[in-house]
Amino acid sequence: MPYFASGQDQDFRICKVLADVFCAILLGTFSIIFFGWLGGIVAVAILEAGLLGLDWLMPSTKDAAGVVR
């Protein structure tokens, strides 16, 4: 699934990036509070890698059926 669809205007794209940055800061804050500095940084890195991996692996409407990237 593309991060920015072709039908989105610039304002929507800016809001989407700002929302992602806010969520990353919030997740980072919670993980540091719960797991400490080192554990929190590792937890955020693992979580963000998983979320980015899911975004990359999810098929978009333009992909043909059965396409493996």
mmCIF file of N, CA, C and O in Angstrom:
data_model
loop_
_atom_site.group_PDB
_atom_site.id
_atom_site.type_symbol
_atom_site.label_atom_id
_atom_site.label_comp_id
_atom_site.label_asym_id
_atom_site.label_seq_id
_atom_site.Cartn_x
_atom_site.Cartn_y
_atom_site.Cartn_z
ATOM 1 N N MET A 1 0.844 -1.160 0.000
ATOM 2 C CA MET A 1 0.000 0.000 0.000
ATOM 3 C C MET A 1 0.898 1.234 0.000
ATOM 4 O O MET A 1 1.779 1.361 0.854
ATOM 5 N N PRO A 2 0.719 2.143 -0.936
ATOM 6 C CA PRO A 2 1.563 3.327 -0.963
ATOM 7 C C PRO A 2 1.277 4.231 0.226
ATOM 8 O O PRO A 2 0.145 4.326 0.688
ATOM 9 N N TYR A 3 2.310 4.860 0.708
ATOM 10 C CA TYR A 3 2.137 5.750 1.857
ATOM 11 C C TYR A 3 1.287 6.954 1.472
ATOM 12 O O TYR A 3 0.419 7.363 2.211
ATOM 13 N N PHE A 4 1.560 7.515 0.312
ATOM 14 C CA PHE A 4 0.781 8.630 -0.201
ATOM 15 C C PHE A 4 0.025 8.171 -1.441
ATOM 16 O O PHE A 4 0.636 7.858 -2.456
ATOM 17 N N ALA A 5 -1.278 8.118 -1.366
ATOM 18 C CA ALA A 5 -2.082 7.754 -2.528
ATOM 19 C C ALA A 5 -2.123 8.935 -3.495
ATOM 20 O O ALA A 5 -1.899 10.084 -3.119
ATOM 21 N N SER A 6 -2.413 8.647 -4.736
ATOM 22 C CA SER A 6 -2.385 9.701 -5.753
ATOM 23 C C SER A 6 -3.498 10.723 -5.568
ATOM 24 O O SER A 6 -3.383 11.845 -6.030
ATOM 25 N N GLY A 7 -4.569 10.373 -4.883
ATOM 26 C CA GLY A 7 -5.684 11.287 -4.704
ATOM 27 C C GLY A 7 -5.555 12.237 -3.522
ATOM 28 O O GLY A 7 -6.454 13.021 -3.264
ATOM 29 N N GLN A 8 -4.439 12.184 -2.790
ATOM 30 C CA GLN A 8 -4.285 13.017 -1.606
ATOM 31 C C GLN A 8 -3.634 14.350 -1.973
ATOM 32 O O GLN A 8 -2.691 14.397 -2.754
ATOM 33 N N ASP A 9 -4.136 15.416 -1.364
ATOM 34 C CA ASP A 9 -3.513 16.712 -1.595
ATOM 35 C C ASP A 9 -2.383 16.927 -0.585
ATOM 36 O O ASP A 9 -2.162 16.116 0.314
ATOM 37 N N GLN A 10 -1.651 18.030 -0.741
ATOM 38 C CA GLN A 10 -0.476 18.281 0.087
ATOM 39 C C GLN A 10 -0.836 18.465 1.557
ATOM 40 O O GLN A 10 -0.112 18.004 2.439
ATOM 41 N N ASP A 11 -1.940 19.112 1.857
ATOM 42 C CA ASP A 11 -2.340 19.315 3.253
ATOM 43 C C ASP A 11 -2.594 17.989 3.957
ATOM 44 O O ASP A 11 -2.195 17.794 5.111
ATOM 45 N N PHE A 12 -3.257 17.069 3.274
ATOM 46 C CA PHE A 12 -3.528 15.755 3.856
ATOM 47 C C PHE A 12 -2.231 14.994 4.090
ATOM 48 O O PHE A 12 -2.072 14.321 5.109
ATOM 49 N N ARG A 13 -1.295 15.100 3.159
ATOM 50 C CA ARG A 13 -0.015 14.408 3.305
ATOM 51 C C ARG A 13 0.785 14.963 4.485
ATOM 52 O O ARG A 13 1.385 14.205 5.248
ATOM 53 N N ILE A 14 0.775 16.279 4.666
ATOM 54 C CA ILE A 14 1.483 16.889 5.795
ATOM 55 C C ILE A 14 0.866 16.432 7.110
ATOM 56 O O ILE A 14 1.584 16.073 8.057
ATOM 57 N N CYS A 15 -0.460 16.415 7.188
ATOM 58 C CA CYS A 15 -1.136 15.960 8.409
ATOM 59 C C CYS A 15 -0.836 14.493 8.696
ATOM 60 O O CYS A 15 -0.676 14.109 9.859
ATOM 61 N N LYS A 16 -0.725 13.695 7.660
ATOM 62 C CA LYS A 16 -0.430 12.275 7.834
ATOM 63 C C LYS A 16 0.981 12.078 8.397
ATOM 64 O O LYS A 16 1.178 11.273 9.313
ATOM 65 N N VAL A 17 1.942 12.823 7.907
ATOM 66 C CA VAL A 17 3.307 12.732 8.416
ATOM 67 C C VAL A 17 3.372 13.234 9.866
ATOM 68 O O VAL A 17 4.019 12.617 10.715
ATOM 69 N N LEU A 18 2.698 14.337 10.157
ATOM 70 C CA LEU A 18 2.689 14.855 11.528
ATOM 71 C C LEU A 18 2.034 13.880 12.500
ATOM 72 O O LEU A 18 2.490 13.724 13.638
ATOM 73 N N ALA A 19 0.975 13.213 12.068
ATOM 74 C CA ALA A 19 0.333 12.208 12.927
ATOM 75 C C ALA A 19 1.272 11.035 13.185
ATOM 76 O O ALA A 19 1.338 10.521 14.313
ATOM 77 N N ASP A 20 2.022 10.615 12.170
ATOM 78 C CA ASP A 20 2.974 9.523 12.358
ATOM 79 C C ASP A 20 4.107 9.922 13.302
ATOM 80 O O ASP A 20 4.542 9.114 14.127
ATOM 81 N N VAL A 21 4.586 11.149 13.186
ATOM 82 C CA VAL A 21 5.638 11.623 14.085
ATOM 83 C C VAL A 21 5.114 11.688 15.518
ATOM 84 O O VAL A 21 5.798 11.262 16.463
ATOM 85 N N PHE A 22 3.899 12.194 15.708
ATOM 86 C CA PHE A 22 3.307 12.248 17.041
ATOM 87 C C PHE A 22 3.170 10.845 17.634
ATOM 88 O O PHE A 22 3.491 10.626 18.814
ATOM 89 N N CYS A 23 2.696 9.888 16.846
ATOM 90 C CA CYS A 23 2.539 8.519 17.346
ATOM 91 C C CYS A 23 3.884 7.894 17.694
ATOM 92 O O CYS A 23 3.999 7.172 18.694
ATOM 93 N N ALA A 24 4.903 8.162 16.902
ATOM 94 C CA ALA A 24 6.234 7.628 17.192
ATOM 95 C C ALA A 24 6.777 8.207 18.495
ATOM 96 O O ALA A 24 7.361 7.487 19.311
ATOM 97 N N ILE A 25 6.569 9.508 18.709
ATOM 98 C CA ILE A 25 7.017 10.127 19.957
ATOM 99 C C ILE A 25 6.245 9.557 21.136
ATOM 100 O O ILE A 25 6.830 9.257 22.192
ATOM 101 N N LEU A 26 4.954 9.375 20.981
ATOM 102 C CA LEU A 26 4.136 8.820 22.057
ATOM 103 C C LEU A 26 4.545 7.381 22.383
ATOM 104 O O LEU A 26 4.716 7.028 23.559
ATOM 105 N N LEU A 27 4.741 6.557 21.369
ATOM 106 C CA LEU A 27 5.183 5.178 21.600
ATOM 107 C C LEU A 27 6.567 5.144 22.231
ATOM 108 O O LEU A 27 6.841 4.318 23.107
ATOM 109 N N GLY A 28 7.440 6.032 21.780
ATOM 110 C CA GLY A 28 8.775 6.101 22.368
ATOM 111 C C GLY A 28 8.734 6.496 23.833
ATOM 112 O O GLY A 28 9.449 5.928 24.665
ATOM 113 N N THR A 29 7.892 7.451 24.163
ATOM 114 C CA THR A 29 7.762 7.882 25.553
ATOM 115 C C THR A 29 7.245 6.748 26.431
ATOM 116 O O THR A 29 7.793 6.483 27.510
ATOM 117 N N PHE A 30 6.209 6.078 25.975
ATOM 118 C CA PHE A 30 5.660 4.966 26.764
ATOM 119 C C PHE A 30 6.663 3.831 26.926
ATOM 120 O O PHE A 30 6.781 3.241 27.994
ATOM 121 N N SER A 31 7.377 3.498 25.859
ATOM 122 C CA SER A 31 8.311 2.380 25.969
ATOM 123 C C SER A 31 9.486 2.726 26.880
ATOM 124 O O SER A 31 9.972 1.859 27.611
ATOM 125 N N ILE A 32 9.941 3.967 26.866
ATOM 126 C CA ILE A 32 11.025 4.354 27.767
ATOM 127 C C ILE A 32 10.537 4.351 29.213
ATOM 128 O O ILE A 32 11.262 3.927 30.122
ATOM 129 N N ILE A 33 9.303 4.783 29.446
ATOM 130 C CA ILE A 33 8.757 4.768 30.807
ATOM 131 C C ILE A 33 8.623 3.338 31.325
ATOM 132 O O ILE A 33 8.976 3.038 32.470
ATOM 133 N N PHE A 34 8.137 2.430 30.488
ATOM 134 C CA PHE A 34 7.894 1.054 30.938
ATOM 135 C C PHE A 34 9.148 0.191 30.961
ATOM 136 O O PHE A 34 9.287 -0.680 31.813
ATOM 137 N N PHE A 35 10.071 0.398 30.007
ATOM 138 C CA PHE A 35 11.224 -0.504 29.875
ATOM 139 C C PHE A 35 12.560 0.140 30.204
ATOM 140 O O PHE A 35 13.590 -0.513 30.104
ATOM 141 N N GLY A 36 12.592 1.408 30.567
ATOM 142 C CA GLY A 36 13.861 2.080 30.833
ATOM 143 C C GLY A 36 14.477 2.595 29.532
ATOM 144 O O GLY A 36 13.942 2.410 28.439
ATOM 145 N N TRP A 37 15.629 3.273 29.663
ATOM 146 C CA TRP A 37 16.226 3.905 28.486
ATOM 147 C C TRP A 37 16.637 2.897 27.424
ATOM 148 O O TRP A 37 16.251 3.015 26.266
ATOM 149 N N LEU A 38 17.444 1.924 27.805
ATOM 150 C CA LEU A 38 17.958 0.977 26.820
ATOM 151 C C LEU A 38 16.852 0.076 26.280
ATOM 152 O O LEU A 38 16.700 -0.088 25.062
ATOM 153 N N GLY A 39 16.061 -0.488 27.149
ATOM 154 C CA GLY A 39 14.958 -1.350 26.724
ATOM 155 C C GLY A 39 13.916 -0.600 25.917
ATOM 156 O O GLY A 39 13.350 -1.128 24.961
ATOM 157 N N GLY A 40 13.660 0.652 26.275
ATOM 158 C CA GLY A 40 12.689 1.459 25.551
ATOM 159 C C GLY A 40 13.132 1.769 24.135
ATOM 160 O O GLY A 40 12.344 1.718 23.195
ATOM 161 N N ILE A 41 14.409 2.105 23.980
ATOM 162 C CA ILE A 41 14.922 2.392 22.644
ATOM 163 C C ILE A 41 14.894 1.142 21.776
ATOM 164 O O ILE A 41 14.511 1.193 20.605
ATOM 165 N N VAL A 42 15.252 0.014 22.353
ATOM 166 C CA VAL A 42 15.198 -1.252 21.599
ATOM 167 C C VAL A 42 13.756 -1.604 21.250
ATOM 168 O O VAL A 42 13.459 -2.021 20.122
ATOM 169 N N ALA A 43 12.842 -1.402 22.183
ATOM 170 C CA ALA A 43 11.432 -1.715 21.935
ATOM 171 C C ALA A 43 10.859 -0.830 20.828
ATOM 172 O O ALA A 43 10.125 -1.311 19.957
ATOM 173 N N VAL A 44 11.190 0.452 20.823
ATOM 174 C CA VAL A 44 10.698 1.350 19.772
ATOM 175 C C VAL A 44 11.282 0.961 18.421
ATOM 176 O O VAL A 44 10.583 0.965 17.407
ATOM 177 N N ALA A 45 12.560 0.603 18.398
ATOM 178 C CA ALA A 45 13.191 0.199 17.141
ATOM 179 C C ALA A 45 12.520 -1.049 16.565
ATOM 180 O O ALA A 45 12.234 -1.122 15.367
ATOM 181 N N ILE A 46 12.240 -2.023 17.425
ATOM 182 C CA ILE A 46 11.573 -3.248 16.974
ATOM 183 C C ILE A 46 10.150 -2.949 16.508
ATOM 184 O O ILE A 46 9.709 -3.428 15.465
ATOM 185 N N LEU A 47 9.437 -2.130 17.265
ATOM 186 C CA LEU A 47 8.063 -1.788 16.914
ATOM 187 C C LEU A 47 7.988 -1.024 15.601
ATOM 188 O O LEU A 47 7.181 -1.344 14.726
ATOM 189 N N GLU A 48 8.837 -0.017 15.432
ATOM 190 C CA GLU A 48 8.822 0.765 14.198
ATOM 191 C C GLU A 48 9.245 -0.080 13.004
ATOM 192 O O GLU A 48 8.699 0.073 11.909
ATOM 193 N N ALA A 49 10.205 -0.974 13.185
ATOM 194 C CA ALA A 49 10.604 -1.865 12.089
ATOM 195 C C ALA A 49 9.446 -2.765 11.684
ATOM 196 O O ALA A 49 9.215 -3.003 10.497
ATOM 197 N N GLY A 50 8.703 -3.253 12.667
ATOM 198 C CA GLY A 50 7.535 -4.082 12.355
ATOM 199 C C GLY A 50 6.447 -3.306 11.637
ATOM 200 O O GLY A 50 5.851 -3.789 10.670
ATOM 201 N N LEU A 51 6.193 -2.077 12.079
ATOM 202 C CA LEU A 51 5.167 -1.263 11.427
ATOM 203 C C LEU A 51 5.564 -0.889 10.004
ATOM 204 O O LEU A 51 4.737 -0.928 9.087
ATOM 205 N N LEU A 52 6.830 -0.530 9.806
ATOM 206 C CA LEU A 52 7.293 -0.220 8.450
ATOM 207 C C LEU A 52 7.269 -1.454 7.558
ATOM 208 O O LEU A 52 6.947 -1.369 6.377
ATOM 209 N N GLY A 53 7.591 -2.609 8.132
ATOM 210 C CA GLY A 53 7.528 -3.854 7.365
ATOM 211 C C GLY A 53 6.109 -4.176 6.933
ATOM 212 O O GLY A 53 5.879 -4.607 5.795
ATOM 213 N N LEU A 54 5.156 -3.969 7.818
ATOM 214 C CA LEU A 54 3.755 -4.206 7.457
ATOM 215 C C LEU A 54 3.291 -3.252 6.365
ATOM 216 O O LEU A 54 2.586 -3.649 5.438
ATOM 217 N N ASP A 55 3.689 -1.984 6.463
ATOM 218 C CA ASP A 55 3.319 -1.025 5.426
ATOM 219 C C ASP A 55 3.895 -1.426 4.077
ATOM 220 O O ASP A 55 3.263 -1.251 3.044
ATOM 221 N N TRP A 56 5.096 -1.959 4.084
ATOM 222 C CA TRP A 56 5.744 -2.326 2.838
ATOM 223 C C TRP A 56 5.142 -3.608 2.244
ATOM 224 O O TRP A 56 5.036 -3.750 1.034
ATOM 225 N N LEU A 57 4.725 -4.529 3.111
ATOM 226 C CA LEU A 57 4.224 -5.814 2.639
ATOM 227 C C LEU A 57 2.751 -5.819 2.264
ATOM 228 O O LEU A 57 2.307 -6.702 1.529
ATOM 229 N N MET A 58 1.981 -4.870 2.750
ATOM 230 C CA MET A 58 0.548 -4.841 2.441
ATOM 231 C C MET A 58 0.338 -4.528 0.967
ATOM 232 O O MET A 58 0.924 -3.590 0.438
ATOM 233 N N PRO A 59 -0.477 -5.310 0.283
ATOM 234 C CA PRO A 59 -0.694 -5.055 -1.140
ATOM 235 C C PRO A 59 -1.546 -3.809 -1.375
ATOM 236 O O PRO A 59 -2.394 -3.464 -0.560
ATOM 237 N N SER A 60 -1.279 -3.152 -2.473
ATOM 238 C CA SER A 60 -2.099 -1.997 -2.843
ATOM 239 C C SER A 60 -3.105 -2.431 -3.888
ATOM 240 O O SER A 60 -3.076 -3.553 -4.404
ATOM 241 N N THR A 61 -4.016 -1.549 -4.220
ATOM 242 C CA THR A 61 -5.042 -1.886 -5.217
ATOM 243 C C THR A 61 -4.437 -1.992 -6.607
ATOM 244 O O THR A 61 -5.036 -2.617 -7.473
ATOM 245 N N LYS A 62 -3.252 -1.430 -6.805
ATOM 246 C CA LYS A 62 -2.614 -1.501 -8.124
ATOM 247 C C LYS A 62 -1.835 -2.792 -8.333
ATOM 248 O O LYS A 62 -1.463 -3.111 -9.454
ATOM 249 N N ASP A 63 -1.554 -3.526 -7.256
ATOM 250 C CA ASP A 63 -0.830 -4.782 -7.381
ATOM 251 C C ASP A 63 -1.738 -5.853 -7.980
ATOM 252 O O ASP A 63 -2.916 -5.936 -7.666
ATOM 253 N N ALA A 64 -1.159 -6.675 -8.845
ATOM 254 C CA ALA A 64 -1.925 -7.802 -9.407
ATOM 255 C C ALA A 64 -2.094 -8.862 -8.326
ATOM 256 O O ALA A 64 -1.346 -8.906 -7.352
ATOM 257 N N ALA A 65 -3.080 -9.717 -8.481
ATOM 258 C CA ALA A 65 -3.335 -10.769 -7.498
ATOM 259 C C ALA A 65 -2.150 -11.714 -7.434
ATOM 260 O O ALA A 65 -1.613 -12.156 -8.436
ATOM 261 N N GLY A 66 -1.716 -12.023 -6.230
ATOM 262 C CA GLY A 66 -0.628 -12.970 -6.020
ATOM 263 C C GLY A 66 0.749 -12.377 -6.187
ATOM 264 O O GLY A 66 1.728 -13.124 -6.267
ATOM 265 N N VAL A 67 0.890 -11.086 -6.230
ATOM 266 C CA VAL A 67 2.205 -10.461 -6.399
ATOM 267 C C VAL A 67 2.957 -10.534 -5.091
ATOM 268 O O VAL A 67 2.432 -10.220 -4.038
ATOM 269 N N VAL A 68 4.210 -10.973 -5.177
ATOM 270 C CA VAL A 68 5.093 -10.978 -4.011
ATOM 271 C C VAL A 68 6.191 -9.968 -4.286
ATOM 272 O O VAL A 68 6.852 -10.033 -5.307
ATOM 273 N N ARG A 69 6.368 -9.032 -3.382
ATOM 274 C CA ARG A 69 7.406 -8.020 -3.575
ATOM 275 C C ARG A 69 8.752 -8.540 -3.172
ATOM 276 O O ARG A 69 8.970 -9.179 -2.254
#
